[in-house]
Amino acid sequence: MSTRIDLGALRLRAAVNADLRAFFAERGVLEVETPVMSAAGNTEPNIESFTTRFTGHVDAGPALRWLRTSPEYPLKRLLAAGVGDCYELGRVFRNGEAGGRHNPEFTMLEWYRVGWDDRRLAAETIELVQRALARVGRAASVWTTTYRELFIEGAGVDPFTASLAQLQAPLAQVRIDGEGLTRDDWLDLLMTHCLQPAFPRDRITVVHDWPATQCALARIRPGDPPVAERFELYLGSVELANGYHELNDAAEQRARFERDLRVRAARGLPQPPLDEALLASLSGLPDCAGVAVGMDRLLMALCDTPRIADVLAFDFAHA
């Protein structure tokens, strides 16, 4: 089967990769490589992993291996071992995600800064995106807000205090099967269907202080309400980056993983083994912040295309 290959997009990808490596070299951030296959999996209920099986000698370790959905866990193990500021640029894999903006294998950039919080790291992420935009002669304004302010201004609801009916009301014209949806699911739908589409094309939007229920691997800052020290960055309406002031409490992280597994069990989803190596290392994780950037989505924005296939050598259908 023949396919059209956009050589311009391939050359742009190579140039952007070179730019970001220079960006981190200037800042003394070390490039590393970590395993693509792991004995542990991602417990996040909304992410489905690929698995493969090792056929060699049993002494090599568990035969069932999980393809990484991000390099986060091994990078944190390196941080706990004292590697310092580091980043990885590489392929990650998510099953069931194929379409206009998704490919089951894609490129992720993830980096960590020791002694930083999410606010400081968000500022550096903005710098990186602006450098990429300059590569194609574009610029973008920056708007920083909180999750609460965004919802009140853009949807007329307070995400922390509104009733479920109030959260559902702005989505009345959207066909949604609400069976089994949680409050956080409705908040996500409000973000993707009502708020994100209104973000201007030439604006970088940074959203801080997410609900504590959406903390994943972030620290929780006490308050009324408590919030996750997490940010997301958007270029136009496209989500590019998700960052955290990283949790280093092993007991709390284990509890979150186990909560994920209970949700997965209720949904009839596979139960990946917990990453015990990560949990064992968390007590040594320095105070740090980390962020992941979807490189294919960044390239989509640079090429002004809504199709991820336009920035890949071969998409999933032609791989």
mmCIF file of C-alpha atoms in Angstrom:
data_model
loop_
_atom_site.group_PDB
_atom_site.id
_atom_site.type_symbol
_atom_site.label_atom_id
_atom_site.label_comp_id
_atom_site.label_asym_id
_atom_site.label_seq_id
_atom_site.Cartn_x
_atom_site.Cartn_y
_atom_site.Cartn_z
ATOM 1 C CA MET A 1 0.000 0.000 0.000
ATOM 2 C CA SER A 2 1.529 3.331 -1.050
ATOM 3 C CA THR A 3 1.202 6.428 1.131
ATOM 4 C CA ARG A 4 2.005 10.083 0.660
ATOM 5 C CA ILE A 5 4.993 11.091 2.788
ATOM 6 C CA ASP A 6 5.319 14.726 3.797
ATOM 7 C CA LEU A 7 9.083 15.282 3.662
ATOM 8 C CA GLY A 8 8.636 18.818 4.975
ATOM 9 C CA ALA A 9 7.026 17.502 8.160
ATOM 10 C CA LEU A 10 9.826 14.949 8.620
ATOM 11 C CA ARG A 11 12.472 17.652 8.228
ATOM 12 C CA LEU A 12 10.607 19.903 10.658
ATOM 13 C CA ARG A 13 10.473 17.082 13.224
ATOM 14 C CA ALA A 14 14.240 16.595 12.926
ATOM 15 C CA ALA A 15 14.862 20.343 13.296
ATOM 16 C CA VAL A 16 12.569 20.627 16.329
ATOM 17 C CA ASN A 17 14.251 17.617 17.961
ATOM 18 C CA ALA A 18 17.639 19.263 17.423
ATOM 19 C CA ASP A 19 16.306 22.541 18.846
ATOM 20 C CA LEU A 20 14.998 20.945 22.004
ATOM 21 C CA ARG A 21 18.219 19.021 22.576
ATOM 22 C CA ALA A 22 20.083 22.341 22.286
ATOM 23 C CA PHE A 23 17.520 23.893 24.657
ATOM 24 C CA PHE A 24 18.290 21.323 27.341
ATOM 25 C CA ALA A 25 22.046 21.306 26.694
ATOM 26 C CA GLU A 26 22.101 25.064 27.341
ATOM 27 C CA ARG A 27 20.422 24.393 30.698
ATOM 28 C CA GLY A 28 22.533 21.419 31.745
ATOM 29 C CA VAL A 29 19.648 18.927 31.597
ATOM 30 C CA LEU A 30 20.897 15.398 30.862
ATOM 31 C CA GLU A 31 19.379 13.279 28.086
ATOM 32 C CA VAL A 32 18.751 9.677 29.193
ATOM 33 C CA GLU A 33 17.132 6.541 27.809
ATOM 34 C CA THR A 34 14.971 4.186 29.883
ATOM 35 C CA PRO A 35 13.267 0.843 29.155
ATOM 36 C CA VAL A 36 10.319 0.625 26.789
ATOM 37 C CA MET A 37 9.157 -2.703 28.323
ATOM 38 C CA SER A 38 8.494 -3.052 32.034
ATOM 39 C CA ALA A 39 7.421 -5.736 34.488
ATOM 40 C CA ALA A 40 4.912 -3.196 35.850
ATOM 41 C CA GLY A 41 2.117 -1.316 34.128
ATOM 42 C CA ASN A 42 0.220 1.955 34.263
ATOM 43 C CA THR A 43 -2.754 1.732 36.626
ATOM 44 C CA GLU A 44 -4.519 4.853 35.247
ATOM 45 C CA PRO A 45 -8.098 3.701 34.511
ATOM 46 C CA ASN A 46 -8.420 5.763 31.327
ATOM 47 C CA ILE A 47 -5.206 4.458 29.740
ATOM 48 C CA GLU A 48 -4.966 1.018 28.158
ATOM 49 C CA SER A 49 -1.517 -0.521 27.806
ATOM 50 C CA PHE A 50 -0.037 -2.885 25.242
ATOM 51 C CA THR A 51 1.593 -6.050 26.532
ATOM 52 C CA THR A 52 4.095 -8.481 25.094
ATOM 53 C CA ARG A 53 5.625 -11.725 26.338
ATOM 54 C CA PHE A 54 9.288 -12.658 26.738
ATOM 55 C CA THR A 55 10.031 -16.231 25.600
ATOM 56 C CA GLY A 56 13.565 -16.620 26.998
ATOM 57 C CA HIS A 57 14.852 -18.146 30.224
ATOM 58 C CA VAL A 58 12.670 -17.655 33.310
ATOM 59 C CA ASP A 59 15.638 -16.278 35.275
ATOM 60 C CA ALA A 60 15.423 -13.106 33.166
ATOM 61 C CA GLY A 61 12.353 -11.976 35.095
ATOM 62 C CA PRO A 62 8.575 -11.914 34.574
ATOM 63 C CA ALA A 63 7.621 -13.000 31.067
ATOM 64 C CA LEU A 64 4.683 -10.589 30.758
ATOM 65 C CA ARG A 65 5.911 -7.101 29.899
ATOM 66 C CA TRP A 66 4.018 -3.838 29.621
ATOM 67 C CA LEU A 67 4.960 -1.311 26.964
ATOM 68 C CA ARG A 68 5.412 2.057 28.572
ATOM 69 C CA THR A 69 2.709 4.702 28.297
ATOM 70 C CA SER A 70 5.293 7.270 29.429
ATOM 71 C CA PRO A 71 8.880 7.141 30.733
ATOM 72 C CA GLU A 72 7.822 8.677 34.064
ATOM 73 C CA TYR A 73 8.460 5.799 36.450
ATOM 74 C CA PRO A 74 12.030 4.930 35.388
ATOM 75 C CA LEU A 75 12.932 8.626 35.153
ATOM 76 C CA LYS A 76 11.864 9.061 38.771
ATOM 77 C CA ARG A 77 13.994 6.081 39.745
ATOM 78 C CA LEU A 78 16.961 7.824 38.107
ATOM 79 C CA LEU A 79 16.156 11.031 39.988
ATOM 80 C CA ALA A 80 16.051 9.096 43.256
ATOM 81 C CA ALA A 81 19.458 7.643 42.367
ATOM 82 C CA GLY A 82 20.875 11.161 42.091
ATOM 83 C CA VAL A 83 21.033 11.723 38.323
ATOM 84 C CA GLY A 84 19.749 15.305 38.685
ATOM 85 C CA ASP A 85 17.864 17.266 36.018
ATOM 86 C CA CYS A 86 17.121 14.924 33.119
ATOM 87 C CA TYR A 87 14.905 14.372 30.088
ATOM 88 C CA GLU A 88 13.932 11.671 27.647
ATOM 89 C CA LEU A 89 12.643 11.962 24.087
ATOM 90 C CA GLY A 90 11.190 8.682 22.889
ATOM 91 C CA ARG A 91 8.319 6.514 21.768
ATOM 92 C CA VAL A 92 5.458 5.558 24.074
ATOM 93 C CA PHE A 93 2.458 3.291 23.468
ATOM 94 C CA ARG A 94 -1.250 3.479 24.312
ATOM 95 C CA ASN A 95 -3.693 0.842 23.158
ATOM 96 C CA GLY A 96 -7.079 1.775 21.721
ATOM 97 C CA GLU A 97 -6.073 5.341 20.881
ATOM 98 C CA ALA A 98 -6.178 5.822 17.112
ATOM 99 C CA GLY A 99 -7.836 8.609 15.177
ATOM 100 C CA GLY A 100 -7.383 12.152 13.954
ATOM 101 C CA ARG A 101 -5.297 13.298 16.938
ATOM 102 C CA HIS A 102 -4.133 9.928 18.277
ATOM 103 C CA ASN A 103 -1.732 7.209 17.177
ATOM 104 C CA PRO A 104 -1.147 4.078 19.300
ATOM 105 C CA GLU A 105 2.603 4.795 19.263
ATOM 106 C CA PHE A 106 3.747 8.379 19.521
ATOM 107 C CA THR A 107 6.635 10.533 20.681
ATOM 108 C CA MET A 108 6.778 11.993 24.161
ATOM 109 C CA LEU A 109 9.229 14.469 25.651
ATOM 110 C CA GLU A 110 9.411 14.283 29.428
ATOM 111 C CA TRP A 111 11.745 16.166 31.748
ATOM 112 C CA TYR A 112 12.324 16.832 35.445
ATOM 113 C CA ARG A 113 13.803 19.752 37.329
ATOM 114 C CA VAL A 114 15.142 19.214 40.843
ATOM 115 C CA GLY A 115 14.130 21.857 43.397
ATOM 116 C CA TRP A 116 11.427 23.315 41.124
ATOM 117 C CA ASP A 117 7.665 23.461 41.560
ATOM 118 C CA ASP A 118 4.951 23.274 38.898
ATOM 119 C CA ARG A 119 4.787 27.060 38.437
ATOM 120 C CA ARG A 120 8.467 27.392 37.604
ATOM 121 C CA LEU A 121 8.387 24.389 35.304
ATOM 122 C CA ALA A 122 5.343 25.774 33.470
ATOM 123 C CA ALA A 123 7.374 28.903 32.665
ATOM 124 C CA GLU A 124 10.145 26.764 31.152
ATOM 125 C CA THR A 125 7.609 24.746 29.156
ATOM 126 C CA ILE A 126 6.287 28.009 27.699
ATOM 127 C CA GLU A 127 9.859 28.910 26.656
ATOM 128 C CA LEU A 128 10.278 25.562 24.900
ATOM 129 C CA VAL A 129 6.988 25.896 22.994
ATOM 130 C CA GLN A 130 7.813 29.466 21.989
ATOM 131 C CA ARG A 131 11.175 28.307 20.621
ATOM 132 C CA ALA A 132 9.410 25.657 18.557
ATOM 133 C CA LEU A 133 6.951 28.262 17.232
ATOM 134 C CA ALA A 134 9.843 30.525 16.239
ATOM 135 C CA ARG A 135 11.169 27.694 14.066
ATOM 136 C CA VAL A 136 8.121 28.200 11.781
ATOM 137 C CA GLY A 137 7.979 31.981 12.140
ATOM 138 C CA ARG A 138 5.109 32.059 14.599
ATOM 139 C CA ALA A 139 4.600 33.579 18.027
ATOM 140 C CA ALA A 140 1.931 33.179 20.681
ATOM 141 C CA SER A 141 0.637 35.221 23.561
ATOM 142 C CA VAL A 142 0.477 33.591 27.012
ATOM 143 C CA TRP A 143 -2.508 33.402 29.346
ATOM 144 C CA THR A 144 -2.131 31.773 32.756
ATOM 145 C CA THR A 145 -5.154 30.954 34.882
ATOM 146 C CA THR A 146 -6.386 28.528 37.503
ATOM 147 C CA TYR A 147 -8.753 25.650 36.869
ATOM 148 C CA ARG A 148 -11.426 27.339 38.970
ATOM 149 C CA GLU A 149 -11.114 30.716 37.229
ATOM 150 C CA LEU A 150 -11.220 29.037 33.810
ATOM 151 C CA PHE A 151 -14.476 27.211 34.515
ATOM 152 C CA ILE A 152 -16.182 30.190 36.131
ATOM 153 C CA GLU A 153 -15.209 32.513 33.276
ATOM 154 C CA GLY A 154 -15.679 30.091 30.391
ATOM 155 C CA ALA A 155 -18.588 27.884 31.493
ATOM 156 C CA GLY A 156 -20.254 29.858 34.283
ATOM 157 C CA VAL A 157 -19.820 27.088 36.855
ATOM 158 C CA ASP A 158 -17.538 26.642 39.853
ATOM 159 C CA PRO A 159 -15.928 23.226 39.302
ATOM 160 C CA PHE A 160 -15.414 22.723 43.028
ATOM 161 C CA THR A 161 -18.885 23.593 44.313
ATOM 162 C CA ALA A 162 -21.336 23.181 41.412
ATOM 163 C CA SER A 163 -23.845 20.357 41.538
ATOM 164 C CA LEU A 164 -23.650 17.539 39.015
ATOM 165 C CA ALA A 165 -26.707 18.960 37.253
ATOM 166 C CA GLN A 166 -24.998 22.347 36.964
ATOM 167 C CA LEU A 167 -21.922 20.696 35.417
ATOM 168 C CA GLN A 168 -24.083 18.800 32.939
ATOM 169 C CA ALA A 169 -26.176 21.795 31.860
ATOM 170 C CA PRO A 170 -23.625 23.399 29.461
ATOM 171 C CA LEU A 171 -23.299 20.006 27.724
ATOM 172 C CA ALA A 172 -27.036 19.615 27.073
ATOM 173 C CA GLN A 173 -26.573 19.919 23.289
ATOM 174 C CA VAL A 174 -23.776 17.305 23.175
ATOM 175 C CA ARG A 175 -24.735 13.664 22.684
ATOM 176 C CA ILE A 176 -23.224 11.911 25.689
ATOM 177 C CA ASP A 177 -23.891 8.504 27.193
ATOM 178 C CA GLY A 178 -23.730 9.464 30.855
ATOM 179 C CA GLU A 179 -23.889 5.902 32.168
ATOM 180 C CA GLY A 180 -21.198 5.411 34.818
ATOM 181 C CA LEU A 181 -19.661 8.872 34.400
ATOM 182 C CA THR A 182 -18.172 10.426 37.535
ATOM 183 C CA ARG A 183 -17.961 14.078 38.502
ATOM 184 C CA ASP A 184 -14.405 14.222 37.161
ATOM 185 C CA ASP A 185 -15.603 12.724 33.870
ATOM 186 C CA TRP A 186 -18.145 15.538 33.489
ATOM 187 C CA LEU A 187 -15.467 18.110 34.305
ATOM 188 C CA ASP A 188 -13.260 16.574 31.601
ATOM 189 C CA LEU A 189 -16.132 16.765 29.113
ATOM 190 C CA LEU A 190 -16.698 20.426 29.967
ATOM 191 C CA MET A 191 -13.020 21.083 29.332
ATOM 192 C CA THR A 192 -12.832 19.255 26.007
ATOM 193 C CA HIS A 193 -16.233 20.238 24.585
ATOM 194 C CA CYS A 194 -16.852 23.740 25.957
ATOM 195 C CA LEU A 195 -13.609 25.357 27.102
ATOM 196 C CA GLN A 196 -10.723 24.089 24.947
ATOM 197 C CA PRO A 197 -12.435 24.773 21.598
ATOM 198 C CA ALA A 198 -12.630 28.479 22.521
ATOM 199 C CA PHE A 199 -8.895 28.878 23.171
ATOM 200 C CA PRO A 200 -7.419 31.227 20.504
ATOM 201 C CA ARG A 201 -5.105 29.646 17.908
ATOM 202 C CA ASP A 202 -2.138 31.898 18.696
ATOM 203 C CA ARG A 203 -2.321 31.703 22.469
ATOM 204 C CA ILE A 204 -0.519 29.472 24.940
ATOM 205 C CA THR A 205 -2.955 28.749 27.780
ATOM 206 C CA VAL A 206 -1.617 27.421 31.086
ATOM 207 C CA VAL A 207 -4.074 26.077 33.660
ATOM 208 C CA HIS A 208 -2.895 25.546 37.261
ATOM 209 C CA ASP A 209 -4.401 24.137 40.491
ATOM 210 C CA TRP A 210 -6.522 21.200 39.368
ATOM 211 C CA PRO A 211 -9.026 19.357 41.601
ATOM 212 C CA ALA A 212 -7.362 17.136 44.184
ATOM 213 C CA THR A 213 -9.303 14.206 42.707
ATOM 214 C CA GLN A 214 -7.302 14.663 39.484
ATOM 215 C CA CYS A 215 -3.896 14.576 41.149
ATOM 216 C CA ALA A 216 -2.414 11.395 39.578
ATOM 217 C CA LEU A 217 1.233 11.738 40.695
ATOM 218 C CA ALA A 218 1.055 15.363 41.886
ATOM 219 C CA ARG A 219 1.281 16.801 45.373
ATOM 220 C CA ILE A 220 -1.870 18.120 47.017
ATOM 221 C CA ARG A 221 -1.751 21.661 48.413
ATOM 222 C CA PRO A 222 -4.036 22.023 51.452
ATOM 223 C CA GLY A 223 -6.662 24.737 51.305
ATOM 224 C CA ASP A 224 -10.346 25.350 50.720
ATOM 225 C CA PRO A 225 -10.571 23.539 48.443
ATOM 226 C CA PRO A 226 -7.347 21.514 48.361
ATOM 227 C CA VAL A 227 -5.833 21.446 44.873
ATOM 228 C CA ALA A 228 -3.371 19.327 42.927
ATOM 229 C CA GLU A 229 -0.106 21.131 42.157
ATOM 230 C CA ARG A 230 -0.539 20.332 38.495
ATOM 231 C CA PHE A 231 -0.632 22.312 35.261
ATOM 232 C CA GLU A 232 -1.724 21.698 31.709
ATOM 233 C CA LEU A 233 -0.492 23.729 28.748
ATOM 234 C CA TYR A 234 -2.437 24.252 25.536
ATOM 235 C CA LEU A 235 -1.399 25.784 22.224
ATOM 236 C CA GLY A 236 -4.614 26.972 20.693
ATOM 237 C CA SER A 237 -7.210 24.322 21.476
ATOM 238 C CA VAL A 238 -4.675 21.475 21.567
ATOM 239 C CA GLU A 239 -3.422 20.107 24.891
ATOM 240 C CA LEU A 240 0.358 19.802 24.641
ATOM 241 C CA ALA A 241 1.707 19.304 28.147
ATOM 242 C CA ASN A 242 0.810 17.972 31.585
ATOM 243 C CA GLY A 243 3.082 18.745 34.526
ATOM 244 C CA TYR A 244 3.257 18.124 38.271
ATOM 245 C CA HIS A 245 4.995 19.167 41.431
ATOM 246 C CA GLU A 246 5.873 15.542 42.001
ATOM 247 C CA LEU A 247 4.615 13.435 44.887
ATOM 248 C CA ASN A 248 7.396 11.677 46.824
ATOM 249 C CA ASP A 249 5.256 9.968 49.474
ATOM 250 C CA ALA A 250 5.398 6.229 48.744
ATOM 251 C CA ALA A 251 2.454 5.330 51.006
ATOM 252 C CA GLU A 252 0.202 7.930 49.383
ATOM 253 C CA GLN A 253 1.325 6.877 45.902
ATOM 254 C CA ARG A 254 0.588 3.228 46.668
ATOM 255 C CA ALA A 255 -2.873 4.208 47.909
ATOM 256 C CA ARG A 256 -3.533 6.081 44.653
ATOM 257 C CA PHE A 257 -2.365 3.132 42.553
ATOM 258 C CA GLU A 258 -4.602 0.775 44.554
ATOM 259 C CA ARG A 259 -7.540 3.153 44.127
ATOM 260 C CA ASP A 260 -6.900 3.060 40.362
ATOM 261 C CA LEU A 261 -6.963 -0.730 40.404
ATOM 262 C CA ARG A 262 -10.322 -0.751 42.201
ATOM 263 C CA VAL A 263 -11.740 1.493 39.475
ATOM 264 C CA ARG A 264 -10.243 -0.757 36.809
ATOM 265 C CA ALA A 265 -11.745 -3.830 38.481
ATOM 266 C CA ALA A 266 -15.183 -2.208 38.544
ATOM 267 C CA ARG A 267 -14.857 -1.526 34.808
ATOM 268 C CA GLY A 268 -13.640 -5.034 33.992
ATOM 269 C CA LEU A 269 -10.204 -3.786 32.905
ATOM 270 C CA PRO A 270 -6.839 -5.598 33.236
ATOM 271 C CA GLN A 271 -5.020 -5.283 36.561
ATOM 272 C CA PRO A 272 -1.396 -4.326 35.835
ATOM 273 C CA PRO A 273 1.133 -5.076 38.571
ATOM 274 C CA LEU A 274 2.213 -2.079 40.639
ATOM 275 C CA ASP A 275 5.655 -0.658 39.947
ATOM 276 C CA GLU A 276 7.286 -1.765 43.188
ATOM 277 C CA ALA A 277 10.676 -0.467 42.026
ATOM 278 C CA LEU A 278 9.205 3.014 41.712
ATOM 279 C CA LEU A 279 7.471 2.820 45.090
ATOM 280 C CA ALA A 280 10.669 1.631 46.746
ATOM 281 C CA SER A 281 12.579 4.589 45.311
ATOM 282 C CA LEU A 282 10.086 7.375 46.100
ATOM 283 C CA SER A 283 11.462 8.044 49.574
ATOM 284 C CA GLY A 284 14.665 9.126 47.836
ATOM 285 C CA LEU A 285 12.970 11.252 45.181
ATOM 286 C CA PRO A 286 14.162 14.846 45.594
ATOM 287 C CA ASP A 287 11.734 17.741 45.588
ATOM 288 C CA CYS A 288 11.130 18.203 41.865
ATOM 289 C CA ALA A 289 8.677 19.004 39.101
ATOM 290 C CA GLY A 290 8.157 17.082 35.886
ATOM 291 C CA VAL A 291 6.267 17.571 32.649
ATOM 292 C CA ALA A 292 5.402 15.530 29.556
ATOM 293 C CA VAL A 293 4.914 17.097 26.122
ATOM 294 C CA GLY A 294 3.243 15.320 23.220
ATOM 295 C CA MET A 295 5.691 16.001 20.399
ATOM 296 C CA ASP A 296 3.362 14.869 17.622
ATOM 297 C CA ARG A 297 0.700 17.290 18.825
ATOM 298 C CA LEU A 298 3.273 20.080 18.942
ATOM 299 C CA LEU A 299 4.228 19.286 15.360
ATOM 300 C CA MET A 300 0.553 19.233 14.378
ATOM 301 C CA ALA A 301 0.248 22.764 15.750
ATOM 302 C CA LEU A 302 3.421 23.885 13.951
ATOM 303 C CA CYS A 303 2.134 22.408 10.666
ATOM 304 C CA ASP A 304 -1.363 23.783 11.300
ATOM 305 C CA THR A 305 -3.007 20.407 10.728
ATOM 306 C CA PRO A 306 -5.651 18.553 12.797
ATOM 307 C CA ARG A 307 -4.376 15.158 11.546
ATOM 308 C CA ILE A 308 -1.591 13.387 13.408
ATOM 309 C CA ALA A 309 -0.968 11.288 10.274
ATOM 310 C CA ASP A 310 0.315 14.445 8.561
ATOM 311 C CA VAL A 311 3.340 14.646 10.883
ATOM 312 C CA LEU A 312 4.227 10.925 10.979
ATOM 313 C CA ALA A 313 6.301 8.976 8.490
ATOM 314 C CA PHE A 314 3.659 6.221 8.669
ATOM 315 C CA ASP A 315 0.575 6.284 10.854
ATOM 316 C CA PHE A 316 -0.905 3.175 12.512
ATOM 317 C CA ALA A 317 -3.048 2.267 9.491
ATOM 318 C CA HIS A 318 0.065 2.172 7.269
ATOM 319 C CA ALA A 319 2.690 0.932 9.721
#
